[in-house]
Amino acid sequence: MVTAFSGVTQWRHPDGADPVDYQIINQQGVTLQVFALSQMFGVDDARQIPVERGFAASAAQIGQVFGVTLDDGLDAAGKPGAPNLYATATSAFGLQLLLETDTEVTRTKTGGVGVRFMQGQFGAEDGAGPGTIWKVDGATGVISMFANVTLNGVENSGPALGNITFDPISRRLFVSDLQTGMIHGFGLDGREVDQFDHGVLARTATRLVPVAHDPARRIALTDPGFLANEPATWGFALPERQVWGLAVRDRRLFYSVSAGPEIWSVGLALDGTIQKDARVEIRVVAPVADPVTDITFDADGSMFLAQRGAEAAAYDYTSLATPERASVLVYTGKKRPDGTYEWAADAGEYPVGFQGENRNTNGGVALGYGYYPDGFIKYDSCEAMVWSTGEMLRESAEHAARLGDPGVVHGLQGTDKTLIKPANVPPFKSYHIDYDELYTDDMFHGHMGDVAIWAKCGNAIGATSTGGSSETPIDVAGKPIKPTVPVGWTPRVPGQPDIKISKTCSPAAFGGALQCTVTLINVGDVEPAARVGFTDLATPDFGVAGGGFPLVLLDAGLSDPNWVCSPLPATSLTCSIAGAALTPGKAQSVNVVVDISAIASQPGWQLTNSATLSTNGTKATATVGDTLVLSKTAPATCRADEVCTFTISMTNFGLSTFSGTLAFSDDLNIDGQLASGVVVDGVFPSQGCSIPSGGNLPLEWECPITIPSFGIKTFEVDMFIPKLSGPAAGSVPARNCVVATSPFLAPASNIGSGQGTSPVLSNMLTAPNPAAAPGMVCVDFQIEAANPVLAPPPLVGLPKSPFPMPPGLGCKGRPEIVISSVNPGTFSSAGVPIDFEYTVTNKTSCDIFMFRVFESLPMTGPILCDSSVSPQPSPFVGTWLGMLPVNRSVVCRNTHVTVSGTGSISNQVRLDSRW
């Protein structure tokens, strides 16, 4: 689990303006992400590792977060399960401000009237703010606001929180508040149960001058003295009382104090109550006195610390922490008979990254499993690797030829725990993982946050995760517990081949097919003498129609020509590969495509795909279900002779990212008949998609799609609906349907075949209950034959959002539009342009940064909204880019074609918006 800054996105800006003034937090950017560290794909030679990525949360969901920890995964009955994740709101990546006036919203560097925090700073949920602790359910991935940290009922004003840790004995969470300097204890129900004031209680107990909390040290957004690029004005607690990193060991809560920095500890009762016996443990000696933002321990009692460079808060978002000076340190220690610790006088230091003096950490440290020389995980080797967040990890002019690409890596570095300086300088014995896989942000500093690793090292008291939560696993006699290894895992046998089999499945494409991958890897010392293979089956779970009977396997993609597989389609697949293709450390895989059309129409379907290794019968399984949800929206009423916009949305409710190609077919029924004369103006966004020219229905196209866990992917389809041949007034019923499926099954639905509307889709367009078909969805609406009104119709269904938001989040309501004619709606002379003016008011619950206007009359020039010229993709459509805050309005004017004759004219205006 890793946290990081979500990045920025660019607003449209006037010519000659500084683009930085129009950069805002990227709400789609990922600020918390889960990586799989089970396979490093080779020796630790400073290589960049393409790890599997799982759950991700965006800035739109939780804002910016730094601290992260996990609980023990026990349910109410004490049974083990997936651990829940907790993350803390942060100012470590800066405090971004907007100034809202009666006419506009702009970035600002100073406080003042109308100033507020930017969207994406602290999350979108009602009540979220600088003091929020977020929770991610380990079983479902559902994000919720766990608690808001306050002191005497007063909320945090902006400095936000430090780090967070979990005590597995009392099952309490402890979090530090950077504004007040307090440590707060919470039960797993989210209720605060304890507080500790280091500045007063700990300093008094050790005969130091107490430093009390000053309630006046807080941010006032209206104060011009509050400067976004001056952290000294942010209201942080004084360094003598400011607490950052936290960890639990031997019934003591260890915490860092920014002054020094120093490491202190205070006792914990069995129920987690904080005692009054605080003491100084270590006065940290480091090249620079930057704060210690993370603490963890290993089973031997060594303490691992990560510093973070001082706040930089660059207005252009490049440097968020001072670079090339923060260290990852380790202090060895032993417990004295009186319960205190004897710590080494000098800290060991780990080299992180290749730049400068190898001090490129961003403030997170955790311990993880070890690896065999070829990168396969050793589950019997807990706490063997030190992982740290860091920046520019592979950037080096001196060693560029040896390192190769990519050089720009911001993310994680993993190093063997024994490689303390001067060993491993520079750190060629390491693994690197890039956070966002962009490799282009070479000017960024301080964009990474914290890290926590789930390492189950025992089954008794104290078995828990590492990374800010490291109570050493001990049994009732106080002896360390040996690691617990997964069922079926065995250590290597020297001098022998050792073939491991694994299985993964991606979320399923709608109603059609899903892809599972079988991987064989040789973790032994020699290659197999004979062929090695597997047999693959995909079986629906019992309780689903067809449960227990194998599904059809459609296709197999082979990683190597040495694979030999049985013919497909079939209900089982047997493949084998020459032993010479499985040299030590080599992995070979087969991508198996499973036909799920027989079960996809059943809500809650689930299947298990299993592969059995031929050499010893070891079985690898993966379970997958209907985690992708397809939805369709349309206006309640579309008008003939104008453009109507439909949306297709896909939501991934699974805990892993969906990545694959989908085939779509979209068609329209008007008054019981397949539509004719309807022209598709475009599909947005269209990047990477194969969309045919001509725009005739049925519209059939393919798109590569990636949807993170709990993310949403939305397409907009603009269709021009011709004049109706029937009545001149009134309305007729219409239906729009879409099929989304795997390209492997597309021919079965005539998608891409050029044979017109498929029988299945045609039935959907006319069926009484269109929602019954798998992988397809419809929406009913009306088409108005004439154009008697000027007001916009409401949308049917959920409001659109380009951001990956979970259910229950997002903007509520719709914008309103009021039409007034500058030139009366009647005209008396030919050739005179008719101007219209209208006002758009934002009545949603979120700020809008774009809206599009659809008009029934073709425009001769672009729309002008408050003197801002809009892009105009067609004569009927204008797009306005800019910030429209909640309950604010913008006035727009356009010019339409000249008309001939005299009479009356009406213009219909409809809009949609994005926030």
Coordinates of C-alpha atoms in Angstrom, one line a residue, residues 503-508 514 516 539-541 604-610 620-627 655-656:
K503 CA -3.3 -18.2 -11.7
T504 CA -4.9 -14.8 -12.1
C505 CA -8.1 -13.6 -13.8
S506 CA -9.1 -10.1 -14.9
P507 CA -12.6 -8.8 -14.2
A508 CA -15.0 -10.0 -16.8
L514 CA -12.8 -13.0 -19.5
C516 CA -7.2 -15.7 -17.1
T539 CA -16.2 -23.9 -13.5
P540 CA -19.2 -21.8 -12.3
D541 CA -19.7 -22.0 -8.5
G604 CA -23.9 -12.4 -8.6
W605 CA -22.4 -15.0 -10.9
Q606 CA -19.0 -16.3 -9.9
L607 CA -16.6 -18.8 -11.4
T608 CA -13.4 -20.5 -10.3
N609 CA -10.7 -21.1 -12.9
S610 CA -8.1 -23.8 -11.8
A620 CA -3.6 -22.9 -8.7
T621 CA -7.0 -21.2 -8.7
A622 CA -8.5 -17.8 -9.2
T623 CA -12.1 -16.7 -8.5
V624 CA -13.8 -13.9 -10.4
G625 CA -17.4 -12.6 -10.6
D626 CA -19.6 -9.9 -12.2
T627 CA -17.6 -6.9 -10.9
L655 CA -10.6 -5.1 -6.2
S656 CA -8.3 -5.4 -9.2

